[in-house]
Short mmCIF file of C-alpha atoms in Angstrom, two decimals:
data_model
loop_
_atom_site.label_atom_id
_atom_site.label_comp_id
_atom_site.label_asym_id
_atom_site.label_seq_id
_atom_site.Cartn_x
_atom_site.Cartn_y
_atom_site.Cartn_z
CA MET I 1 0.85 23.47 13.11
CA THR I 2 4.25 25.33 12.36
CA PRO I 3 4.27 26.24 8.65
CA HIS I 4 7.27 24.79 6.85
CA PRO I 5 9.50 25.93 4.02
CA TYR I 6 7.15 24.87 1.14
CA ASP I 7 9.60 22.63 -1.41
CA ILE I 8 7.80 22.19 -4.82
CA ASP I 9 10.06 20.04 -7.38
CA PRO I 10 11.73 21.37 -10.22
CA GLU I 11 10.24 19.66 -12.89
CA VAL I 12 6.89 21.11 -11.52
CA GLU I 13 8.38 24.69 -11.13
CA ALA I 14 9.87 24.24 -14.54
CA ILE I 15 6.23 24.02 -16.23
CA LEU I 16 4.64 26.29 -14.21
CA GLN I 17 7.67 28.81 -15.37
CA GLU I 18 6.75 27.76 -19.04
CA VAL I 19 2.90 28.08 -18.39
CA ALA I 20 3.17 31.44 -16.59
CA ARG I 21 5.79 32.90 -19.75
CA ASP I 22 1.85 33.77 -21.47
CA PRO I 23 1.95 37.54 -20.99
CA GLN I 24 -1.86 37.32 -20.29
CA SER I 25 -1.24 34.79 -17.49
CA SER I 26 -2.26 35.59 -13.92
CA LEU I 27 0.48 33.12 -13.10
CA LEU I 28 3.95 34.79 -11.47
CA ARG I 29 2.21 38.05 -11.30
CA ILE I 30 3.33 38.72 -7.87
CA GLU I 31 6.16 37.83 -5.51
CA ARG I 32 6.18 34.42 -3.76
CA PRO I 33 6.90 34.05 -0.06
CA ARG I 34 9.13 31.48 1.06
CA VAL I 35 7.38 30.06 3.99
CA ILE I 36 3.62 28.86 2.61
CA ARG I 37 1.41 27.44 5.06
CA GLY I 38 0.09 24.30 3.31
CA LEU I 39 -3.26 23.93 2.24
CA LEU I 40 -4.44 20.80 4.71
CA GLU I 41 -2.81 21.87 7.56
CA ARG I 42 -5.11 24.68 9.52
CA GLU I 43 -6.95 23.30 12.34
CA PRO I 44 -10.52 24.59 13.27
CA THR I 45 -11.30 27.20 15.32
CA VAL I 46 -13.87 27.32 17.22
CA GLY I 47 -16.36 29.75 19.05
CA VAL I 48 -16.37 32.33 16.40
CA ALA I 49 -19.00 34.41 17.29
CA THR I 50 -21.22 36.34 14.59
CA ALA I 51 -25.12 38.00 15.69
CA GLY I 52 -25.65 35.41 18.59
CA LEU I 53 -24.40 32.35 16.23
CA THR I 54 -21.36 30.46 16.56
CA LEU I 55 -19.48 29.57 13.29
CA ALA I 56 -20.73 26.19 13.92
CA GLU I 57 -24.43 27.38 14.16
CA ARG I 58 -24.43 29.34 11.04
CA HIS I 59 -23.06 26.25 9.19
CA LEU I 60 -25.77 24.62 10.49
CA VAL I 61 -28.45 27.04 9.25
CA GLN I 62 -27.15 27.06 5.79
CA THR I 63 -27.25 23.33 5.83
CA ARG I 64 -31.26 23.50 6.77
CA ARG I 65 -31.60 25.95 3.92
CA ALA I 66 -29.53 24.12 1.24
CA GLU I 67 -31.57 20.88 2.63
CA THR I 68 -34.82 22.98 2.13
CA ALA I 69 -33.56 24.18 -1.45
CA PHE I 70 -33.17 20.41 -2.15
CA ALA I 71 -36.67 19.41 -1.63
CA LEU I 72 -37.95 21.87 -3.40
CA ARG I 73 -35.54 21.35 -6.83
CA VAL I 74 -37.09 17.24 -6.19
CA MET I 75 -40.45 18.80 -5.65
CA CYS I 76 -40.29 20.83 -8.85
CA ILE I 77 -38.87 17.78 -10.84
CA ASN I 78 -41.28 15.55 -9.43
CA ALA I 79 -43.73 18.15 -11.12
CA LEU I 80 -41.96 18.33 -14.33
CA GLU I 81 -42.40 14.53 -14.69
CA VAL I 82 -46.14 14.64 -14.13
CA ASP I 83 -46.48 17.59 -16.08
CA PRO I 84 -48.94 16.37 -19.38
CA ARG I 85 -47.01 18.54 -21.68
CA ASN I 86 -43.95 16.55 -20.83
CA ASN I 87 -42.22 13.32 -22.27
CA GLN I 88 -38.63 13.98 -21.79
CA ILE I 89 -37.35 14.83 -18.56
CA LEU I 90 -33.83 16.34 -19.15
CA THR I 91 -32.41 17.03 -15.66
CA ASN I 92 -28.93 16.23 -14.79
CA SER I 93 -30.09 13.83 -11.74
CA SER I 94 -29.27 9.70 -12.47
CA ALA I 95 -31.89 7.57 -12.14
CA GLY I 96 -30.16 6.08 -9.07
CA GLU I 97 -30.19 9.53 -7.25
CA ARG I 98 -34.11 9.66 -8.68
CA ALA I 99 -34.53 6.52 -6.61
CA LYS I 100 -32.98 7.83 -3.37
CA TRP I 101 -35.48 10.61 -3.51
CA PRO I 102 -38.41 9.77 -2.07
CA SER I 103 -36.95 8.43 1.13
CA GLN I 104 -34.74 12.18 1.14
CA LEU I 105 -37.69 13.79 1.01
CA GLU I 106 -39.29 11.51 3.82
CA ASN I 107 -36.30 12.41 6.28
CA PHE I 108 -36.64 16.35 5.35
CA LYS I 109 -39.77 16.59 6.30
CA ARG I 110 -39.74 14.66 9.62
CA SER I 111 -36.67 17.02 10.57
CA TRP I 112 -39.02 19.95 9.10
CA SER I 113 -41.59 18.70 11.58
CA ALA I 114 -39.28 17.92 14.39
CA ASP I 115 -37.51 21.03 14.44
CA GLN I 116 -39.94 23.72 13.64
CA GLU I 117 -38.35 26.35 15.24
CA SER I 118 -34.85 26.14 13.90
CA VAL I 119 -36.41 25.78 10.60
CA ARG I 120 -38.39 28.97 11.15
CA GLU I 121 -35.29 30.83 11.59
CA ALA I 122 -32.56 29.36 9.11
CA LEU I 123 -35.07 30.09 6.29
CA ALA I 124 -36.45 33.54 7.88
CA ASP I 125 -38.40 35.08 4.96
CA GLU I 126 -39.06 32.38 2.68
CA PHE I 127 -40.60 30.27 5.58
CA PRO I 128 -44.29 30.74 4.59
CA ALA I 129 -43.89 29.78 0.92
CA VAL I 130 -41.96 26.66 1.74
CA ARG I 131 -44.63 25.77 4.26
CA GLU I 132 -47.57 26.13 1.73
CA SER I 133 -45.90 23.82 -0.92
CA PHE I 134 -45.15 21.29 1.75
CA ALA I 135 -49.50 21.71 1.89
CA VAL I 136 -50.29 21.39 -1.87
CA ARG I 137 -51.42 17.51 -2.14
CA HIS I 138 -50.59 16.88 -6.15
CA PRO I 139 -47.27 18.00 -7.84
CA ARG I 140 -49.13 19.39 -10.32
CA GLY I 141 -50.92 22.43 -7.91
CA LEU I 142 -47.00 23.71 -7.13
CA PRO I 143 -46.07 26.87 -8.77
CA ILE I 144 -42.78 25.60 -9.90
CA LEU I 145 -41.06 28.79 -11.01
CA ASP I 146 -41.83 30.51 -7.50
CA LEU I 147 -40.26 27.56 -6.04
CA LEU I 148 -37.69 27.12 -7.63
CA SER I 149 -36.95 31.17 -6.82
CA VAL I 150 -37.19 30.34 -3.57
CA SER I 151 -34.78 27.33 -3.57
CA GLN I 152 -32.28 29.29 -5.59
CA ARG I 153 -32.39 32.11 -2.99
CA LEU I 154 -31.69 29.63 0.02
CA GLU I 155 -29.02 27.96 -2.21
CA PRO I 156 -28.42 29.00 -5.97
CA THR I 157 -27.66 26.01 -8.12
CA ASP I 158 -27.26 25.08 -11.60
CA GLY I 159 -29.33 22.44 -11.16
CA ALA I 160 -32.77 24.67 -10.54
CA ARG I 161 -31.88 26.75 -13.61
CA ILE I 162 -32.09 23.86 -15.82
CA ASN I 163 -35.08 22.87 -14.27
CA GLY I 164 -36.53 26.21 -14.83
CA ALA I 165 -35.39 26.24 -18.08
CA VAL I 166 -36.95 22.89 -18.78
CA TRP I 167 -40.43 24.05 -17.26
CA MET I 168 -40.08 27.17 -19.61
CA LEU I 169 -39.56 24.83 -22.53
CA LEU I 170 -42.85 22.90 -21.22
CA GLY I 171 -44.38 26.31 -21.73
CA ARG I 172 -42.91 27.08 -25.02
CA GLN I 173 -40.80 29.89 -23.43
CA THR I 174 -38.30 28.93 -25.65
CA LEU I 175 -36.13 32.38 -26.13
CA THR I 176 -36.06 33.02 -21.97
CA SER I 177 -35.42 29.27 -21.67
CA LEU I 178 -32.28 29.72 -24.23
CA HIS I 179 -30.82 32.93 -22.36
CA VAL I 180 -31.15 30.72 -18.92
CA ILE I 181 -29.25 27.96 -19.98
CA HIS I 182 -26.70 30.13 -21.46
CA GLY I 183 -26.60 31.89 -18.13
CA VAL I 184 -25.41 28.23 -17.05
CA LEU I 185 -22.92 27.47 -19.60
CA ALA I 186 -21.27 30.73 -19.25
CA TYR I 187 -19.54 29.63 -15.74
CA PRO I 188 -17.49 26.56 -14.67
CA THR I 189 -19.82 23.53 -14.02
CA PRO I 190 -19.05 20.39 -13.60
CA ALA I 191 -19.02 18.20 -16.56
CA TYR I 192 -22.37 16.24 -15.86
CA THR I 193 -23.97 19.43 -15.14
CA ARG I 194 -22.49 20.66 -18.76
CA ALA I 195 -24.10 18.16 -20.37
CA THR I 196 -27.38 18.46 -19.32
CA ALA I 197 -27.39 22.42 -20.13
CA LEU I 198 -26.23 21.81 -23.27
CA VAL I 199 -28.73 18.74 -24.46
CA ASN I 200 -31.05 21.20 -23.07
CA LEU I 201 -30.07 23.70 -25.62
CA GLY I 202 -29.73 21.38 -28.16
CA LEU I 203 -33.65 20.64 -27.25
CA THR I 204 -33.95 24.65 -27.66
CA TYR I 205 -32.48 25.17 -30.73
CA HIS I 206 -34.75 21.84 -32.21
CA MET I 207 -37.91 23.53 -30.95
CA LEU I 208 -36.92 27.16 -32.65
CA GLY I 209 -35.60 25.27 -35.86
CA ASP I 210 -32.18 25.89 -35.78
CA LEU I 211 -31.52 22.31 -36.47
CA SER I 212 -27.17 23.01 -37.08
CA ALA I 213 -26.79 25.04 -33.86
CA SER I 214 -29.16 21.94 -32.07
CA LEU I 215 -26.60 19.28 -33.41
CA ALA I 216 -23.80 21.48 -32.01
CA SER I 217 -25.20 21.42 -28.66
CA TYR I 218 -25.73 17.57 -29.08
CA THR I 219 -22.47 17.03 -30.00
CA SER I 220 -20.88 19.29 -27.24
CA ALA I 221 -22.91 17.55 -24.89
CA ALA I 222 -22.08 14.04 -26.12
CA GLU I 223 -18.04 15.35 -26.20
CA VAL I 224 -18.23 16.83 -22.40
CA SER I 225 -20.44 13.13 -21.35
CA PRO I 226 -19.85 10.32 -23.98
CA GLY I 227 -22.09 7.95 -22.02
CA TYR I 228 -25.10 10.84 -21.55
CA ILE I 229 -27.72 8.80 -23.72
CA SER I 230 -30.11 11.56 -24.63
CA ALA I 231 -26.80 13.60 -25.48
CA VAL I 232 -25.41 10.57 -27.94
CA ALA I 233 -29.54 9.74 -29.39
CA SER I 234 -30.18 13.16 -30.34
CA ARG I 235 -27.04 13.85 -31.71
CA PHE I 236 -27.63 10.67 -33.88
CA ALA I 237 -31.11 11.88 -34.74
CA VAL I 238 -30.21 15.36 -35.53
CA ALA I 239 -27.30 14.38 -37.76
CA ALA I 240 -29.79 11.83 -39.35
CA GLN I 241 -31.82 14.93 -39.61
CA LEU I 242 -29.63 16.89 -41.58
CA GLY I 243 -28.03 14.39 -43.83
CA ARG I 244 -24.29 15.00 -41.87
CA LYS I 245 -23.37 11.65 -42.16
CA ALA I 246 -19.37 12.04 -40.11
CA GLN I 247 -21.75 13.20 -37.05
CA PHE I 248 -24.35 10.40 -37.79
CA MET I 249 -21.80 7.62 -38.10
CA HIS I 250 -19.52 9.02 -35.15
CA ALA I 251 -23.05 9.10 -32.79
CA ALA I 252 -23.83 5.80 -34.19
CA ALA I 253 -20.72 3.83 -32.50
CA GLN I 254 -21.52 5.72 -29.47
CA LEU I 255 -24.41 4.31 -29.10
CA GLU I 256 -23.26 0.76 -29.50
CA ASP I 257 -20.36 1.96 -26.71
CA CYS I 258 -23.50 3.45 -24.55
CA ALA I 259 -25.67 0.12 -24.98
CA THR I 260 -22.80 -1.76 -23.03
CA LEU I 261 -23.40 0.36 -20.15
CA ALA I 262 -26.94 0.75 -20.12
CA ALA I 263 -30.32 -1.36 -18.93
CA PRO I 264 -31.70 -3.86 -21.37
CA ASP I 265 -34.52 -1.41 -22.38
CA PHE I 266 -31.83 0.91 -23.73
CA VAL I 267 -33.68 1.20 -27.70
CA SER I 268 -37.55 1.49 -25.56
CA HIS I 269 -35.11 4.05 -24.13
CA CYS I 270 -33.98 6.09 -26.87
CA ALA I 271 -36.99 5.70 -28.71
CA LEU I 272 -38.97 7.70 -25.52
CA GLN I 273 -35.78 10.20 -25.91
CA MET I 274 -36.96 10.71 -30.01
CA ARG I 275 -40.82 11.35 -29.04
CA VAL I 276 -39.79 15.08 -27.87
CA ARG I 277 -39.46 15.03 -31.87
CA PRO I 278 -43.11 14.36 -33.24
CA ASP I 279 -41.68 16.06 -36.14
CA PHE I 280 -38.50 14.10 -36.50
CA ALA I 281 -39.79 13.17 -40.20
CA LYS I 282 -41.00 16.65 -41.68
CA SER I 283 -37.42 18.15 -40.50
CA LEU I 284 -35.71 15.11 -42.34
CA CYS I 285 -33.61 16.46 -45.73
CA SER I 286 -33.31 14.43 -48.46
CA GLU I 287 -29.96 13.81 -47.69
CA GLY I 288 -30.94 12.85 -44.24
CA ALA I 289 -33.73 10.05 -46.01
CA ARG I 290 -30.83 8.98 -48.24
CA LEU I 291 -28.43 8.59 -45.06
CA LEU I 292 -30.55 6.39 -43.05
CA SER I 293 -31.14 3.96 -45.91
CA GLN I 294 -28.09 3.55 -47.12
CA SER I 295 -25.98 3.22 -43.84
CA ARG I 296 -28.41 1.05 -42.36
CA ASP I 297 -26.02 -2.00 -42.96
CA GLN I 298 -22.71 -0.46 -41.62
CA LEU I 299 -24.80 0.20 -38.50
CA GLY I 300 -24.64 -1.59 -35.15
CA PRO I 301 -27.45 -3.15 -33.69
CA VAL I 302 -28.67 -0.29 -31.34
CA ALA I 303 -28.14 2.48 -34.06
CA ARG I 304 -29.92 0.08 -36.61
CA ALA I 305 -33.52 -0.11 -34.41
CA LEU I 306 -33.57 3.44 -33.05
CA ALA I 307 -32.62 4.46 -36.89
CA ASP I 308 -36.23 2.12 -37.70
CA VAL I 309 -37.67 4.16 -34.79
CA LEU I 310 -37.09 7.19 -36.15
CA VAL I 311 -38.53 6.39 -39.94
CA MET G 1 -17.03 6.60 23.59
CA GLY G 2 -15.84 4.19 20.80
CA MET G 3 -16.01 5.53 17.65
CA PRO G 4 -15.38 4.21 14.22
CA GLY G 5 -11.79 4.19 13.39
CA LEU G 6 -10.25 6.77 10.61
CA HIS G 7 -7.52 4.42 9.20
CA GLY G 8 -9.02 0.93 9.24
CA GLN G 9 -8.76 0.45 13.39
CA PRO G 10 -11.30 -2.29 14.12
CA GLU G 11 -14.59 -0.83 15.17
CA PRO G 12 -15.82 -1.98 18.48
CA LYS G 13 -18.48 -4.89 18.64
CA GLY G 14 -21.95 -5.24 19.51
CA GLU G 15 -21.80 -0.65 20.23
CA GLU G 16 -23.69 1.68 18.56
CA PRO G 17 -21.65 4.79 19.34
CA TRP G 18 -23.86 6.69 17.11
CA ARG G 19 -26.53 6.40 20.07
CA ALA G 20 -25.48 8.59 22.61
CA LEU G 21 -24.74 11.30 20.40
CA PHE G 22 -27.58 11.13 18.74
CA GLU G 23 -30.76 10.22 20.27
CA GLY G 24 -33.44 12.25 21.74
CA ARG G 25 -31.21 15.15 20.75
CA SER G 26 -31.58 18.28 18.84
CA SER G 27 -29.27 19.36 16.24
CA ARG G 28 -28.02 21.83 17.68
CA GLU G 29 -26.93 19.56 21.06
CA ILE G 30 -25.32 17.45 18.85
CA LEU G 31 -23.30 20.26 16.89
CA ALA G 32 -21.99 21.80 20.30
CA ASP G 33 -20.55 17.95 21.26
CA LEU G 34 -19.35 17.37 17.92
CA VAL G 35 -17.34 20.97 17.90
CA ASP G 36 -16.22 20.15 21.26
CA GLY G 37 -13.31 18.25 20.89
CA ASP G 38 -13.74 16.72 17.42
CA PRO G 39 -15.19 13.42 18.36
CA LEU G 40 -15.80 11.64 15.67
CA GLU G 41 -12.88 12.85 14.19
CA ILE G 42 -14.44 14.76 11.27
CA SER G 43 -11.86 17.14 10.67
CA PRO G 44 -9.24 13.97 9.22
CA ARG G 45 -11.89 12.47 7.73
CA CYS G 46 -12.60 15.58 5.55
CA ALA G 47 -8.74 16.04 4.86
CA GLU G 48 -8.71 12.39 4.17
CA ARG G 49 -11.78 13.06 1.45
CA LEU G 50 -10.40 16.61 0.16
CA LEU G 51 -6.74 14.42 -1.19
CA THR G 52 -9.07 11.81 -2.44
CA ARG G 53 -11.47 13.73 -4.23
CA CYS G 54 -8.91 16.59 -4.94
CA TYR G 55 -10.84 19.91 -4.90
CA LEU G 56 -9.93 22.88 -3.73
CA LEU G 57 -11.56 24.10 -0.45
CA ASP G 58 -11.11 25.47 2.74
CA MET G 59 -10.19 22.70 5.09
CA GLU G 60 -11.64 24.84 8.15
CA ARG G 61 -14.91 25.77 6.19
CA LEU G 62 -15.21 21.86 4.88
CA TYR G 63 -14.80 21.06 8.33
CA PHE G 64 -17.77 23.20 9.84
CA ARG G 65 -20.28 22.61 7.14
CA SER G 66 -19.95 18.62 7.44
CA VAL G 67 -20.27 18.98 10.98
CA ALA G 68 -23.03 20.89 10.33
CA ARG G 69 -24.33 18.59 8.12
CA VAL G 70 -23.60 15.08 10.60
CA ALA G 71 -25.68 17.43 13.18
CA TYR G 72 -28.50 18.01 11.03
CA ALA G 73 -28.96 14.15 9.96
CA GLY G 74 -28.49 13.11 13.17
CA PRO G 75 -31.28 13.16 14.91
CA SER G 76 -32.78 10.76 12.33
CA TYR G 77 -30.04 8.43 11.82
CA ARG G 78 -30.86 5.02 12.31
CA GLY G 79 -27.80 3.01 11.87
CA ALA G 80 -28.61 2.91 7.90
CA PRO G 81 -25.95 3.14 6.09
CA GLU G 82 -23.17 2.36 8.15
CA PHE G 83 -22.26 4.79 10.38
CA THR G 84 -18.75 5.45 8.79
CA GLU G 85 -20.56 5.53 5.26
CA PHE G 86 -22.54 7.99 6.81
CA LEU G 87 -19.95 10.61 7.65
CA ARG G 88 -18.48 9.86 4.83
CA GLU G 89 -21.62 11.09 2.77
CA ARG G 90 -21.64 13.82 4.57
CA ILE G 91 -18.63 14.79 4.10
CA ASP G 92 -19.18 14.43 0.37
CA ALA G 93 -22.24 16.20 0.45
CA SER G 94 -20.47 19.42 2.21
CA ILE G 95 -17.83 18.81 -0.39
CA ASP G 96 -20.28 19.28 -3.16
CA GLU G 97 -22.38 22.13 -1.40
CA LEU G 98 -19.01 24.17 -1.03
CA LEU G 99 -17.85 24.08 -4.56
CA ARG G 100 -21.52 25.33 -5.69
CA GLU G 101 -21.50 28.29 -3.14
CA ASP G 102 -17.84 29.07 -4.68
CA ARG G 103 -19.35 29.32 -8.17
CA ALA G 104 -22.51 31.26 -6.64
CA GLU G 105 -20.05 33.35 -5.13
CA GLU G 106 -18.20 34.00 -8.52
CA ARG G 107 -21.08 34.21 -10.82
CA ALA G 108 -22.27 36.93 -8.37
CA GLY G 109 -18.94 38.88 -8.12
CA HIS G 110 -18.22 39.46 -4.19
CA PRO G 111 -14.77 40.32 -4.08
CA VAL G 112 -11.95 38.38 -2.39
CA LEU G 113 -10.65 39.39 0.37
CA PRO G 114 -6.89 38.78 1.63
CA GLY G 115 -6.85 36.21 4.47
CA GLN G 116 -10.73 35.46 4.02
CA ASP G 117 -10.33 31.71 2.79
CA ALA G 118 -7.38 29.40 3.03
CA ARG G 119 -6.66 28.38 -0.50
CA TYR G 120 -7.22 31.18 -2.01
CA THR G 121 -4.01 32.72 -0.15
CA PHE G 122 -2.30 29.48 -0.63
CA VAL G 123 -2.96 29.46 -4.66
CA SER G 124 -1.81 32.94 -4.15
CA GLN G 125 1.03 32.27 -2.66
CA VAL G 126 2.28 28.99 -4.56
CA LEU G 127 1.57 30.20 -7.85
CA GLY G 128 1.96 34.13 -7.57
CA MET G 129 -1.07 35.62 -8.39
CA GLU G 130 -3.18 38.11 -7.26
CA VAL G 131 -5.44 36.85 -4.96
CA GLY G 132 -8.36 38.72 -6.13
CA VAL G 133 -8.32 36.66 -9.04
CA THR G 134 -7.86 32.92 -7.78
CA ARG G 135 -11.27 32.16 -6.94
CA ARG G 136 -12.34 32.30 -10.42
CA GLY G 137 -9.35 30.00 -11.26
CA VAL G 138 -10.07 27.70 -8.37
CA CYS G 139 -13.94 27.62 -9.46
CA HIS G 140 -12.39 26.57 -13.20
CA PHE G 141 -9.65 24.38 -11.72
CA ASN G 142 -13.01 22.69 -9.76
CA VAL G 143 -14.98 21.64 -12.86
CA LEU G 144 -11.47 20.13 -14.23
CA ASP G 145 -11.24 16.37 -14.87
CA GLU G 146 -10.03 14.41 -12.09
CA ARG G 147 -6.92 12.68 -13.18
CA ILE G 148 -6.07 16.75 -13.76
CA ARG G 149 -6.88 17.66 -10.30
CA HIS G 150 -5.24 14.47 -8.81
CA ALA G 151 -1.59 15.59 -10.69
CA PHE G 152 -2.42 19.12 -9.07
CA PHE G 153 -2.83 18.17 -5.75
CA SER G 154 0.00 15.09 -5.75
CA LEU G 155 2.54 17.54 -6.92
CA VAL G 156 1.54 21.00 -5.87
CA VAL G 157 -0.57 20.82 -2.69
CA GLN G 158 1.27 17.70 -1.35
CA ALA G 159 4.65 18.96 -3.20
CA LYS G 160 5.23 15.26 -4.03
CA ARG G 161 8.24 14.98 -6.35
CA PHE G 162 7.36 15.06 -10.16
CA ARG G 163 8.96 11.37 -10.22
CA ARG G 164 8.19 9.49 -7.67
CA TYR G 165 4.43 10.51 -8.52
CA VAL G 166 5.30 9.05 -11.95
CA ALA G 167 6.91 6.01 -10.61
CA GLU G 168 3.13 5.63 -8.44
CA GLY G 169 1.81 4.78 -11.88
CA ASN G 170 0.07 7.61 -12.79
CA GLY G 171 0.73 7.63 -16.31
CA PRO G 172 3.81 8.69 -18.67
CA PRO G 173 6.02 12.14 -17.65
CA GLU G 174 4.59 13.35 -20.99
CA ARG G 175 0.82 13.03 -19.53
CA VAL G 176 1.53 14.03 -16.07
CA SER G 177 3.00 17.39 -17.10
CA ASP G 178 0.04 17.99 -19.71
CA SER G 179 -2.08 17.51 -16.86
CA LEU G 180 -0.37 19.89 -14.86
CA ARG G 181 0.17 22.30 -17.69
CA ILE G 182 -4.00 22.14 -17.82
CA ALA G 183 -4.17 22.78 -14.09
CA PHE G 184 -1.83 25.77 -14.13
CA GLU G 185 -3.17 27.05 -17.13
CA THR G 186 -6.55 26.83 -15.92
CA LEU G 187 -6.06 28.75 -12.79
CA GLY G 188 -4.08 31.02 -14.35
CA ALA G 189 -6.20 31.46 -17.22
CA PRO G 190 -6.27 35.06 -18.88
CA TYR G 191 -9.61 37.42 -18.51
CA PRO G 192 -9.63 37.58 -22.56
CA LYS G 193 -9.59 33.54 -22.64
CA TRP G 194 -12.67 34.08 -19.76
CA LEU G 195 -14.54 36.32 -21.78
CA GLN G 196 -14.00 34.05 -24.70
CA HIS G 197 -16.34 31.54 -22.83
CA GLY G 198 -18.72 33.91 -22.27
CA ASP G 199 -17.50 34.68 -18.87
CA GLU G 200 -17.44 38.85 -17.83
CA PRO G 201 -14.30 39.50 -15.53
#
């Protein structure tokens, strides 16, 4: 395809110029060519061979690695779910996604056995660890952190980082978990992943006894993802513990909005979220206790039911 | 071979076009067929998905990853989901995967080489940015709200007229301007701003 003169609308150009006026902006710092090839105008070239593989084959290798990494992450999440120390999973996957996992894992194992040679070639040094993990009969026997490390080497993801942080949290390695989650938040990541990281950050701070930092994290999570039940319910609970009325009432209103989106067992789901904080009453300050009793009549049905569960 | 139409053309009745391509064949064999003339029209499908989802990605990279994903899944495909949907899922998975790879590269601090990736060249040329700082801006852009990405894609990538975009029902001019401003600011955010967010230059 032939490149054509790039013609940007004057109104768009004016906005660009305005933003670029910030002396620290990276925009409009070099000369722009008059003719620019459109982003979607490239046609794929075929047949670039590197180290015996074509460009397309290299993408196939990476696909095998990414699929294996995905399978490992699913296995790790399953192991987190059945861990007796855990009463709440805080991953960034929806119930809908999770429902698909067993068949996806099954498909993966089928193609794994059908084409072992290609898999061995794609995974290289990681192959033995992955093969051993498939031989483990019960998820509780899996070396979670080892597998998450393998998964990260095959395809680095924030999902694996968060799962690793959750695993460390279960082992009460709160500072390490904090470090890992801050590492996720320091880089651009999609909103749902960011919200999951923030919820786990809130939980970690809560375990460390820093309720103000915990509330700030839950509040950020609820802002990033207003329909995220864990974030909203946790914000509601911690705001109550601290006696922060404005945040408490805001979260209460958000809970009612969430309830219209969620399953009928919404309150029991929220209650489950709270079970991770068995020390709720212990951390409830006197303002919080007063807030809970005085505001009860102002709460909607969901927030009221959740408040009843909490006290 | 009668493949499913990309733009709503009728699909051949009673045929399962994938059978001849997938059945009894290895991923590598399927891959070789797929890159020979693009019989499944994966390239235009990729362009269509990029325009719908509004991510700044390199088309060629997306094409090859999508072809690889189709070839990988081909041997275990048995007709469900419906074939067009199957292809769309593979392309969407490729988009998500490449976005993760971009973020991983940015995290690792690998240098951006001139000409390495079409969208860095494109962003650098259109916005007058040094190519070395484009990836960071692109990574931040790709996690922005879809409304903002959509405005940028329409007005900058597709160079649509501002007034036409507004007239198409994409919100009042002020909102479109705001979206575009956020997109530009994100792409050209100064290093100190990134540092405030905990990033290292």
